[in-house]
Amino acid sequence: MAFAAMTSPHYAIVAYLKDPVAVFVEQLRRDLHPTQAHLPAHVTILPPRLLHGSESDALELAEEVCSAAQPFNAALGGVENFFPITPTVFIRVAHAAYRMRELHDHLNSGPLASEEQWPYMPHLTLVRMDTLNEAEAAERTALRSWADYSGSRHITIDELTFVREAGPNRWSDLAPIPLGRRLAPTL
């Protein structure tokens, strides 16, 4: 039976990273948990949720909210974790996290409204392991690798992507959503 037929899919809104740090994150993820190597580096703006309405209603709201938000840069901080709640290792957003929180709060309404399981904290997930022991080992590796990383620790948030769950650890991109109003159509 197909995944979509078994359960209602969840939806999320993410910002894919195109910055040099994305290459670092994706390589580190391949090293730490090869079964997650297909996941592109991203910051989640709106965590997974069920919709209250149609995909088109949700996308319309997301486009409206994003058209009023200007692109921005953010700086990444240190490697942290969500232990013991989840075996997840991440890099905290250290500068401009408030911009991501504002986007989250504005998007979390209407067809995209959801009671969050945990307080929203802007971060760049490195890896979610299967066990806490594996996650602790992954965190030690991530701390060393991040300390050795000499590239830029800044990211640009200029476009979000509306995604739908396609299966366990699988997401399908539904639509790109640029930040800021466009004055004229792009040719």
Short mmCIF file of N, CA and C in Angstrom, two decimals:
data_model
loop_
_atom_site.label_atom_id
_atom_site.label_comp_id
_atom_site.label_asym_id
_atom_site.label_seq_id
_atom_site.Cartn_x
_atom_site.Cartn_y
_atom_site.Cartn_z
N MET A 1 0.85 -1.19 0.00
CA MET A 1 0.00 0.00 0.00
C MET A 1 0.89 1.24 0.00
N ALA A 2 0.54 2.22 -0.77
CA ALA A 2 1.32 3.45 -0.86
C ALA A 2 1.24 4.21 0.46
N PHE A 3 2.31 4.96 0.78
CA PHE A 3 2.37 5.71 2.04
C PHE A 3 1.21 6.68 2.18
N ALA A 4 0.91 7.44 1.12
CA ALA A 4 -0.16 8.44 1.18
C ALA A 4 -1.52 7.81 1.45
N ALA A 5 -1.72 6.57 1.01
CA ALA A 5 -3.00 5.91 1.22
C ALA A 5 -3.16 5.42 2.65
N MET A 6 -2.05 5.22 3.37
CA MET A 6 -2.11 4.70 4.73
C MET A 6 -2.38 5.79 5.76
N THR A 7 -1.93 6.99 5.52
CA THR A 7 -2.03 8.04 6.51
C THR A 7 -2.08 9.40 5.82
N SER A 8 -2.62 10.39 6.51
CA SER A 8 -2.60 11.75 5.95
C SER A 8 -1.17 12.27 6.00
N PRO A 9 -0.70 12.86 4.92
CA PRO A 9 0.68 13.34 4.92
C PRO A 9 0.83 14.60 5.79
N HIS A 10 2.03 14.77 6.27
CA HIS A 10 2.39 15.99 6.98
C HIS A 10 3.02 16.95 5.96
N TYR A 11 2.97 18.22 6.30
CA TYR A 11 3.53 19.27 5.46
C TYR A 11 4.47 20.10 6.31
N ALA A 12 5.44 20.73 5.67
CA ALA A 12 6.38 21.59 6.38
C ALA A 12 6.82 22.69 5.42
N ILE A 13 7.48 23.69 5.98
CA ILE A 13 8.08 24.75 5.17
C ILE A 13 9.53 24.87 5.61
N VAL A 14 10.44 24.74 4.65
CA VAL A 14 11.87 24.74 4.93
C VAL A 14 12.59 25.77 4.07
N ALA A 15 13.79 26.12 4.50
CA ALA A 15 14.69 26.95 3.70
C ALA A 15 15.90 26.08 3.36
N TYR A 16 16.00 25.68 2.10
CA TYR A 16 17.16 24.90 1.66
C TYR A 16 18.37 25.82 1.63
N LEU A 17 19.50 25.30 2.04
CA LEU A 17 20.72 26.09 2.05
C LEU A 17 21.46 25.88 0.74
N LYS A 18 21.92 26.99 0.19
CA LYS A 18 22.72 26.95 -1.03
C LYS A 18 24.13 27.44 -0.73
N ASP A 19 24.34 27.84 0.52
CA ASP A 19 25.60 28.41 0.95
C ASP A 19 26.67 27.33 1.07
N PRO A 20 27.96 27.72 1.13
CA PRO A 20 29.03 26.71 1.27
C PRO A 20 28.84 25.78 2.46
N VAL A 21 28.22 26.25 3.52
CA VAL A 21 28.02 25.39 4.69
C VAL A 21 27.12 24.20 4.36
N ALA A 22 26.30 24.31 3.34
CA ALA A 22 25.43 23.19 2.96
C ALA A 22 26.25 21.98 2.55
N VAL A 23 27.33 22.19 1.82
CA VAL A 23 28.20 21.08 1.41
C VAL A 23 28.80 20.40 2.64
N PHE A 24 29.24 21.20 3.60
CA PHE A 24 29.78 20.65 4.85
C PHE A 24 28.74 19.79 5.56
N VAL A 25 27.53 20.32 5.72
CA VAL A 25 26.47 19.61 6.44
C VAL A 25 26.10 18.32 5.73
N GLU A 26 25.95 18.37 4.42
CA GLU A 26 25.54 17.18 3.68
C GLU A 26 26.62 16.10 3.72
N GLN A 27 27.90 16.49 3.68
CA GLN A 27 28.99 15.50 3.78
C GLN A 27 29.03 14.90 5.18
N LEU A 28 28.89 15.75 6.20
CA LEU A 28 28.90 15.26 7.57
C LEU A 28 27.73 14.28 7.79
N ARG A 29 26.56 14.61 7.26
CA ARG A 29 25.40 13.73 7.40
C ARG A 29 25.66 12.38 6.72
N ARG A 30 26.27 12.41 5.53
CA ARG A 30 26.61 11.16 4.83
C ARG A 30 27.54 10.30 5.69
N ASP A 31 28.50 10.95 6.35
CA ASP A 31 29.45 10.22 7.19
C ASP A 31 28.78 9.66 8.45
N LEU A 32 27.90 10.44 9.07
CA LEU A 32 27.30 10.05 10.34
C LEU A 32 26.13 9.08 10.21
N HIS A 33 25.32 9.26 9.16
CA HIS A 33 24.11 8.43 9.03
C HIS A 33 23.80 8.31 7.54
N PRO A 34 24.50 7.40 6.84
CA PRO A 34 24.36 7.29 5.38
C PRO A 34 22.92 7.13 4.89
N THR A 35 22.02 6.57 5.70
CA THR A 35 20.64 6.41 5.24
C THR A 35 19.90 7.75 5.18
N GLN A 36 20.50 8.82 5.74
CA GLN A 36 19.90 10.15 5.67
C GLN A 36 20.65 11.06 4.68
N ALA A 37 21.55 10.47 3.90
CA ALA A 37 22.37 11.26 2.98
C ALA A 37 21.54 11.97 1.91
N HIS A 38 20.34 11.49 1.64
CA HIS A 38 19.50 12.10 0.61
C HIS A 38 18.86 13.42 1.07
N LEU A 39 18.88 13.70 2.38
CA LEU A 39 18.23 14.90 2.90
C LEU A 39 19.12 16.12 2.67
N PRO A 40 18.64 17.11 1.93
CA PRO A 40 19.45 18.31 1.70
C PRO A 40 19.54 19.17 2.96
N ALA A 41 20.62 19.92 3.07
CA ALA A 41 20.80 20.83 4.20
C ALA A 41 19.68 21.87 4.16
N HIS A 42 19.03 22.05 5.32
CA HIS A 42 17.91 23.00 5.38
C HIS A 42 17.67 23.44 6.81
N VAL A 43 17.01 24.57 6.93
CA VAL A 43 16.50 25.05 8.20
C VAL A 43 14.99 24.94 8.11
N THR A 44 14.39 24.29 9.09
CA THR A 44 12.93 24.17 9.10
C THR A 44 12.34 25.45 9.66
N ILE A 45 11.44 26.05 8.91
CA ILE A 45 10.74 27.25 9.37
C ILE A 45 9.41 26.85 10.01
N LEU A 46 8.71 25.92 9.40
CA LEU A 46 7.45 25.41 9.94
C LEU A 46 7.57 23.89 10.03
N PRO A 47 7.68 23.35 11.26
CA PRO A 47 7.84 21.90 11.42
C PRO A 47 6.65 21.12 10.86
N PRO A 48 6.84 19.82 10.64
CA PRO A 48 5.78 18.99 10.05
C PRO A 48 4.46 19.08 10.81
N ARG A 49 3.38 19.11 10.01
CA ARG A 49 2.03 19.25 10.57
C ARG A 49 1.01 18.77 9.55
N LEU A 50 -0.19 18.48 10.02
CA LEU A 50 -1.32 18.20 9.15
C LEU A 50 -1.92 19.54 8.73
N LEU A 51 -2.54 19.57 7.55
CA LEU A 51 -3.18 20.80 7.08
C LEU A 51 -4.62 20.88 7.58
N HIS A 52 -5.10 22.11 7.70
CA HIS A 52 -6.51 22.38 7.99
C HIS A 52 -7.06 23.07 6.74
N GLY A 53 -7.26 22.32 5.71
CA GLY A 53 -7.68 22.86 4.42
C GLY A 53 -6.87 22.20 3.32
N SER A 54 -6.91 22.81 2.17
CA SER A 54 -6.25 22.22 1.00
C SER A 54 -4.79 22.67 0.90
N GLU A 55 -4.03 21.94 0.08
CA GLU A 55 -2.65 22.34 -0.21
C GLU A 55 -2.63 23.73 -0.83
N SER A 56 -3.57 24.00 -1.72
CA SER A 56 -3.59 25.31 -2.38
C SER A 56 -3.88 26.43 -1.39
N ASP A 57 -4.76 26.18 -0.41
CA ASP A 57 -5.02 27.19 0.64
C ASP A 57 -3.76 27.45 1.46
N ALA A 58 -3.05 26.38 1.81
CA ALA A 58 -1.83 26.51 2.60
C ALA A 58 -0.76 27.25 1.81
N LEU A 59 -0.61 26.91 0.54
CA LEU A 59 0.38 27.58 -0.29
C LEU A 59 0.03 29.06 -0.46
N GLU A 60 -1.24 29.36 -0.64
CA GLU A 60 -1.66 30.76 -0.78
C GLU A 60 -1.29 31.57 0.47
N LEU A 61 -1.53 31.01 1.64
CA LEU A 61 -1.16 31.69 2.88
C LEU A 61 0.36 31.87 2.96
N ALA A 62 1.11 30.82 2.64
CA ALA A 62 2.57 30.89 2.70
C ALA A 62 3.10 31.96 1.74
N GLU A 63 2.54 32.03 0.54
CA GLU A 63 2.98 33.05 -0.42
C GLU A 63 2.67 34.45 0.09
N GLU A 64 1.52 34.62 0.70
CA GLU A 64 1.14 35.94 1.25
C GLU A 64 2.10 36.36 2.37
N VAL A 65 2.37 35.45 3.29
CA VAL A 65 3.27 35.75 4.41
C VAL A 65 4.68 36.04 3.89
N CYS A 66 5.17 35.21 2.99
CA CYS A 66 6.54 35.35 2.50
C CYS A 66 6.72 36.59 1.62
N SER A 67 5.68 37.01 0.94
CA SER A 67 5.81 38.21 0.10
C SER A 67 6.05 39.45 0.96
N ALA A 68 5.62 39.42 2.21
CA ALA A 68 5.79 40.56 3.11
C ALA A 68 7.10 40.49 3.90
N ALA A 69 7.85 39.41 3.77
CA ALA A 69 9.11 39.23 4.51
C ALA A 69 10.29 39.41 3.56
N GLN A 70 11.24 40.21 3.95
CA GLN A 70 12.40 40.44 3.11
C GLN A 70 13.46 39.36 3.34
N PRO A 71 14.24 39.03 2.30
CA PRO A 71 15.34 38.08 2.48
C PRO A 71 16.30 38.58 3.56
N PHE A 72 17.00 37.66 4.19
CA PHE A 72 17.93 38.04 5.25
C PHE A 72 19.06 37.02 5.36
N ASN A 73 20.10 37.43 6.06
CA ASN A 73 21.23 36.55 6.35
C ASN A 73 21.17 36.16 7.82
N ALA A 74 21.66 34.98 8.11
CA ALA A 74 21.72 34.49 9.49
C ALA A 74 23.10 33.89 9.71
N ALA A 75 23.51 33.86 10.96
CA ALA A 75 24.80 33.26 11.33
C ALA A 75 24.55 32.01 12.15
N LEU A 76 25.37 31.01 11.90
CA LEU A 76 25.26 29.76 12.64
C LEU A 76 26.19 29.78 13.84
N GLY A 77 25.73 29.18 14.94
CA GLY A 77 26.51 29.13 16.17
C GLY A 77 27.15 27.76 16.35
N GLY A 78 27.02 27.22 17.54
CA GLY A 78 27.68 25.97 17.88
C GLY A 78 26.83 24.74 17.68
N VAL A 79 27.49 23.59 17.78
CA VAL A 79 26.83 22.29 17.70
C VAL A 79 26.15 22.03 19.05
N GLU A 80 24.89 21.62 18.99
CA GLU A 80 24.12 21.32 20.20
C GLU A 80 23.29 20.06 19.97
N ASN A 81 22.43 19.72 20.92
CA ASN A 81 21.61 18.52 20.78
C ASN A 81 20.26 18.72 21.45
N PHE A 82 19.35 17.82 21.14
CA PHE A 82 18.04 17.81 21.78
C PHE A 82 17.90 16.62 22.74
N PHE A 83 19.01 16.13 23.30
CA PHE A 83 18.98 15.02 24.24
C PHE A 83 18.30 15.48 25.51
N PRO A 84 17.60 14.68 26.22
CA PRO A 84 17.26 13.29 25.92
C PRO A 84 15.95 13.16 25.17
N ILE A 85 15.35 14.29 24.78
CA ILE A 85 14.04 14.26 24.12
C ILE A 85 14.10 13.53 22.79
N THR A 86 15.07 13.89 21.96
CA THR A 86 15.28 13.17 20.69
C THR A 86 16.78 13.03 20.46
N PRO A 87 17.20 11.98 19.77
CA PRO A 87 18.62 11.77 19.50
C PRO A 87 19.08 12.60 18.29
N THR A 88 18.92 13.91 18.40
CA THR A 88 19.19 14.82 17.29
C THR A 88 20.35 15.75 17.62
N VAL A 89 21.24 15.92 16.64
CA VAL A 89 22.38 16.82 16.75
C VAL A 89 22.18 17.93 15.73
N PHE A 90 22.42 19.17 16.14
CA PHE A 90 22.14 20.30 15.25
C PHE A 90 23.13 21.43 15.48
N ILE A 91 23.08 22.42 14.59
CA ILE A 91 23.82 23.67 14.75
C ILE A 91 22.77 24.76 15.01
N ARG A 92 22.94 25.46 16.10
CA ARG A 92 21.99 26.53 16.47
C ARG A 92 22.16 27.73 15.53
N VAL A 93 21.05 28.37 15.20
CA VAL A 93 21.11 29.66 14.50
C VAL A 93 21.39 30.71 15.56
N ALA A 94 22.52 31.39 15.44
CA ALA A 94 22.97 32.31 16.49
C ALA A 94 22.58 33.76 16.24
N HIS A 95 22.48 34.16 14.99
CA HIS A 95 22.14 35.54 14.66
C HIS A 95 21.00 35.53 13.64
N ALA A 96 19.99 36.34 13.87
CA ALA A 96 18.80 36.47 13.01
C ALA A 96 17.81 35.33 13.22
N ALA A 97 17.96 34.59 14.32
CA ALA A 97 16.98 33.55 14.63
C ALA A 97 15.59 34.17 14.82
N TYR A 98 15.55 35.39 15.31
CA TYR A 98 14.25 36.06 15.52
C TYR A 98 13.51 36.21 14.20
N ARG A 99 14.22 36.39 13.08
CA ARG A 99 13.55 36.50 11.77
C ARG A 99 12.87 35.18 11.41
N MET A 100 13.53 34.07 11.73
CA MET A 100 12.94 32.76 11.47
C MET A 100 11.74 32.53 12.38
N ARG A 101 11.85 32.97 13.64
CA ARG A 101 10.71 32.83 14.57
C ARG A 101 9.52 33.66 14.08
N GLU A 102 9.79 34.87 13.57
CA GLU A 102 8.70 35.70 13.04
C GLU A 102 8.03 35.01 11.87
N LEU A 103 8.82 34.46 10.94
CA LEU A 103 8.23 33.73 9.81
C LEU A 103 7.41 32.55 10.33
N HIS A 104 7.97 31.80 11.25
CA HIS A 104 7.26 30.66 11.83
C HIS A 104 5.92 31.11 12.41
N ASP A 105 5.95 32.16 13.23
CA ASP A 105 4.73 32.60 13.90
C ASP A 105 3.67 33.08 12.91
N HIS A 106 4.08 33.76 11.85
CA HIS A 106 3.12 34.25 10.85
C HIS A 106 2.56 33.10 9.99
N LEU A 107 3.41 32.12 9.71
CA LEU A 107 2.97 30.98 8.90
C LEU A 107 2.10 30.01 9.68
N ASN A 108 2.27 29.96 10.99
CA ASN A 108 1.53 29.01 11.83
C ASN A 108 0.12 29.54 12.10
N SER A 109 -0.66 29.64 11.03
CA SER A 109 -2.03 30.15 11.12
C SER A 109 -2.88 29.53 10.01
N GLY A 110 -4.18 29.74 10.10
CA GLY A 110 -5.10 29.26 9.06
C GLY A 110 -4.87 27.79 8.74
N PRO A 111 -4.73 27.45 7.46
CA PRO A 111 -4.58 26.05 7.07
C PRO A 111 -3.27 25.42 7.55
N LEU A 112 -2.31 26.26 7.95
CA LEU A 112 -1.02 25.76 8.43
C LEU A 112 -0.90 25.78 9.96
N ALA A 113 -1.98 26.15 10.66
CA ALA A 113 -1.93 26.25 12.12
C ALA A 113 -1.74 24.88 12.75
N SER A 114 -0.91 24.85 13.79
CA SER A 114 -0.68 23.61 14.52
C SER A 114 -0.13 23.94 15.90
N GLU A 115 -0.54 23.16 16.87
CA GLU A 115 0.03 23.25 18.20
C GLU A 115 1.37 22.54 18.12
N GLU A 116 2.46 23.25 18.33
CA GLU A 116 3.79 22.65 18.21
C GLU A 116 4.05 21.67 19.34
N GLN A 117 4.70 20.56 19.02
CA GLN A 117 5.04 19.56 20.02
C GLN A 117 6.08 20.11 20.99
N TRP A 118 7.02 20.92 20.47
CA TRP A 118 8.07 21.56 21.27
C TRP A 118 8.15 23.02 20.87
N PRO A 119 8.69 23.88 21.73
CA PRO A 119 8.87 25.28 21.32
C PRO A 119 9.76 25.37 20.08
N TYR A 120 9.41 26.26 19.16
CA TYR A 120 10.18 26.40 17.92
C TYR A 120 11.53 27.05 18.23
N MET A 121 12.59 26.40 17.78
CA MET A 121 13.94 26.94 17.93
C MET A 121 14.65 26.80 16.59
N PRO A 122 15.00 27.92 15.94
CA PRO A 122 15.70 27.83 14.66
C PRO A 122 17.03 27.09 14.79
N HIS A 123 17.21 26.10 13.93
CA HIS A 123 18.43 25.30 13.96
C HIS A 123 18.60 24.59 12.62
N LEU A 124 19.82 24.14 12.40
CA LEU A 124 20.17 23.37 11.22
C LEU A 124 20.47 21.95 11.69
N THR A 125 19.55 21.02 11.41
CA THR A 125 19.75 19.64 11.84
C THR A 125 20.93 19.03 11.09
N LEU A 126 21.83 18.45 11.85
CA LEU A 126 22.93 17.70 11.24
C LEU A 126 22.51 16.26 11.03
N VAL A 127 21.95 15.66 12.08
CA VAL A 127 21.56 14.26 11.98
C VAL A 127 20.61 13.90 13.13
N ARG A 128 19.69 13.02 12.83
CA ARG A 128 18.85 12.41 13.88
C ARG A 128 19.17 10.93 13.85
N MET A 129 19.75 10.48 14.94
CA MET A 129 20.20 9.09 15.02
C MET A 129 19.07 8.21 15.56
N ASP A 130 19.31 6.90 15.55
CA ASP A 130 18.30 5.95 16.01
C ASP A 130 18.30 5.80 17.53
N THR A 131 19.47 5.98 18.15
CA THR A 131 19.57 5.83 19.60
C THR A 131 20.34 7.00 20.20
N LEU A 132 20.19 7.18 21.49
CA LEU A 132 20.91 8.24 22.19
C LEU A 132 22.41 8.00 22.17
N ASN A 133 22.85 6.75 22.34
CA ASN A 133 24.29 6.44 22.29
C ASN A 133 24.89 6.81 20.94
N GLU A 134 24.19 6.48 19.87
CA GLU A 134 24.67 6.84 18.52
C GLU A 134 24.71 8.35 18.37
N ALA A 135 23.71 9.04 18.91
CA ALA A 135 23.65 10.49 18.81
C ALA A 135 24.79 11.15 19.59
N GLU A 136 25.12 10.61 20.75
CA GLU A 136 26.24 11.16 21.53
C GLU A 136 27.55 11.03 20.77
N ALA A 137 27.76 9.89 20.12
CA ALA A 137 28.97 9.70 19.31
C ALA A 137 28.95 10.65 18.11
N ALA A 138 27.78 10.81 17.48
CA ALA A 138 27.66 11.73 16.34
C ALA A 138 27.95 13.17 16.78
N GLU A 139 27.49 13.53 17.96
CA GLU A 139 27.74 14.89 18.45
C GLU A 139 29.23 15.14 18.64
N ARG A 140 29.96 14.16 19.17
CA ARG A 140 31.41 14.33 19.35
C ARG A 140 32.09 14.56 18.00
N THR A 141 31.69 13.78 17.00
CA THR A 141 32.25 13.94 15.65
C THR A 141 31.88 15.30 15.08
N ALA A 142 30.63 15.69 15.24
CA ALA A 142 30.16 16.97 14.71
C ALA A 142 30.89 18.14 15.36
N LEU A 143 31.11 18.07 16.67
CA LEU A 143 31.83 19.14 17.37
C LEU A 143 33.24 19.31 16.80
N ARG A 144 33.94 18.20 16.59
CA ARG A 144 35.30 18.27 16.01
C ARG A 144 35.26 18.82 14.58
N SER A 145 34.34 18.29 13.78
CA SER A 145 34.25 18.72 12.38
C SER A 145 33.89 20.19 12.25
N TRP A 146 32.93 20.66 13.06
CA TRP A 146 32.51 22.06 13.01
C TRP A 146 33.64 22.98 13.48
N ALA A 147 34.40 22.54 14.48
CA ALA A 147 35.53 23.33 14.96
C ALA A 147 36.60 23.46 13.87
N ASP A 148 36.75 22.42 13.05
CA ASP A 148 37.75 22.43 11.97
C ASP A 148 37.25 23.12 10.70
N TYR A 149 35.96 23.35 10.60
CA TYR A 149 35.37 23.96 9.40
C TYR A 149 35.84 25.40 9.26
N SER A 150 36.42 25.75 8.12
CA SER A 150 36.97 27.09 7.94
C SER A 150 36.14 27.96 6.99
N GLY A 151 35.04 27.44 6.49
CA GLY A 151 34.20 28.21 5.57
C GLY A 151 33.30 29.20 6.30
N SER A 152 32.50 29.90 5.54
CA SER A 152 31.56 30.87 6.10
C SER A 152 30.50 30.15 6.93
N ARG A 153 30.14 30.77 8.03
CA ARG A 153 29.09 30.24 8.90
C ARG A 153 27.82 31.08 8.76
N HIS A 154 27.71 31.77 7.64
CA HIS A 154 26.53 32.59 7.36
C HIS A 154 25.68 31.90 6.30
N ILE A 155 24.38 32.04 6.44
CA ILE A 155 23.45 31.48 5.47
C ILE A 155 22.51 32.58 4.99
N THR A 156 22.02 32.43 3.79
CA THR A 156 21.07 33.38 3.22
C THR A 156 19.70 32.71 3.15
N ILE A 157 18.70 33.42 3.66
CA ILE A 157 17.33 32.93 3.60
C ILE A 157 16.58 33.88 2.66
N ASP A 158 16.39 33.43 1.42
CA ASP A 158 15.70 34.27 0.44
C ASP A 158 14.55 33.54 -0.25
N GLU A 159 14.42 32.25 0.06
CA GLU A 159 13.35 31.46 -0.52
C GLU A 159 13.03 30.30 0.42
N LEU A 160 11.74 30.04 0.60
CA LEU A 160 11.30 28.89 1.38
C LEU A 160 10.71 27.87 0.41
N THR A 161 10.53 26.65 0.87
CA THR A 161 9.94 25.61 0.04
C THR A 161 8.86 24.89 0.84
N PHE A 162 7.69 24.78 0.25
CA PHE A 162 6.55 24.06 0.83
C PHE A 162 6.75 22.60 0.46
N VAL A 163 6.79 21.70 1.46
CA VAL A 163 7.07 20.29 1.22
C VAL A 163 5.99 19.40 1.82
N ARG A 164 5.85 18.21 1.24
CA ARG A 164 4.88 17.21 1.72
C ARG A 164 5.62 15.91 2.01
N GLU A 165 5.25 15.28 3.10
CA GLU A 165 5.83 14.00 3.48
C GLU A 165 5.47 12.95 2.44
N ALA A 166 6.50 12.23 1.97
CA ALA A 166 6.28 11.20 0.96
C ALA A 166 6.53 9.80 1.52
N GLY A 167 7.00 9.72 2.75
CA GLY A 167 7.32 8.46 3.40
C GLY A 167 8.27 8.75 4.55
N PRO A 168 8.66 7.72 5.28
CA PRO A 168 9.60 7.93 6.38
C PRO A 168 10.91 8.56 5.87
N ASN A 169 11.27 9.71 6.43
CA ASN A 169 12.48 10.44 6.02
C ASN A 169 12.49 10.79 4.54
N ARG A 170 11.32 10.96 3.95
CA ARG A 170 11.20 11.32 2.53
C ARG A 170 10.22 12.48 2.40
N TRP A 171 10.64 13.52 1.68
CA TRP A 171 9.81 14.70 1.48
C TRP A 171 9.81 15.07 0.01
N SER A 172 8.67 15.54 -0.47
CA SER A 172 8.54 16.01 -1.85
C SER A 172 8.36 17.52 -1.84
N ASP A 173 9.13 18.20 -2.67
CA ASP A 173 8.98 19.65 -2.81
C ASP A 173 7.71 19.94 -3.60
N LEU A 174 6.86 20.81 -3.06
CA LEU A 174 5.62 21.19 -3.74
C LEU A 174 5.75 22.53 -4.45
N ALA A 175 6.41 23.49 -3.79
CA ALA A 175 6.51 24.82 -4.42
C ALA A 175 7.57 25.66 -3.73
N PRO A 176 8.37 26.38 -4.54
CA PRO A 176 9.28 27.37 -3.96
C PRO A 176 8.47 28.63 -3.62
N ILE A 177 8.86 29.31 -2.54
CA ILE A 177 8.16 30.52 -2.12
C ILE A 177 9.21 31.60 -1.85
N PRO A 178 9.40 32.53 -2.78
CA PRO A 178 10.41 33.57 -2.56
C PRO A 178 9.99 34.54 -1.46
N LEU A 179 10.97 35.06 -0.74
CA LEU A 179 10.70 36.11 0.24
C LEU A 179 10.71 37.45 -0.47
N GLY A 180 9.86 38.37 -0.05
CA GLY A 180 9.81 39.72 -0.63
C GLY A 180 8.91 39.77 -1.84
N ARG A 181 8.40 40.94 -2.04
CA ARG A 181 7.52 41.16 -3.20
C ARG A 181 8.35 41.34 -4.46
N ARG A 182 7.87 40.78 -5.53
CA ARG A 182 8.50 40.97 -6.83
C ARG A 182 7.78 42.10 -7.54
N LEU A 183 8.55 43.06 -8.02
CA LEU A 183 7.96 44.22 -8.68
C LEU A 183 7.55 43.93 -10.11
N ALA A 184 8.30 43.02 -10.74
CA ALA A 184 7.99 42.67 -12.12
C ALA A 184 8.26 41.18 -12.29
N PRO A 185 7.53 40.56 -13.21
CA PRO A 185 7.78 39.12 -13.42
C PRO A 185 9.19 38.89 -13.94
N THR A 186 9.77 37.76 -13.54
CA THR A 186 11.09 37.39 -14.03
C THR A 186 10.94 36.81 -15.42
N LEU A 187 11.77 37.27 -16.34
CA LEU A 187 11.71 36.75 -17.72
C LEU A 187 12.54 35.52 -17.90
#
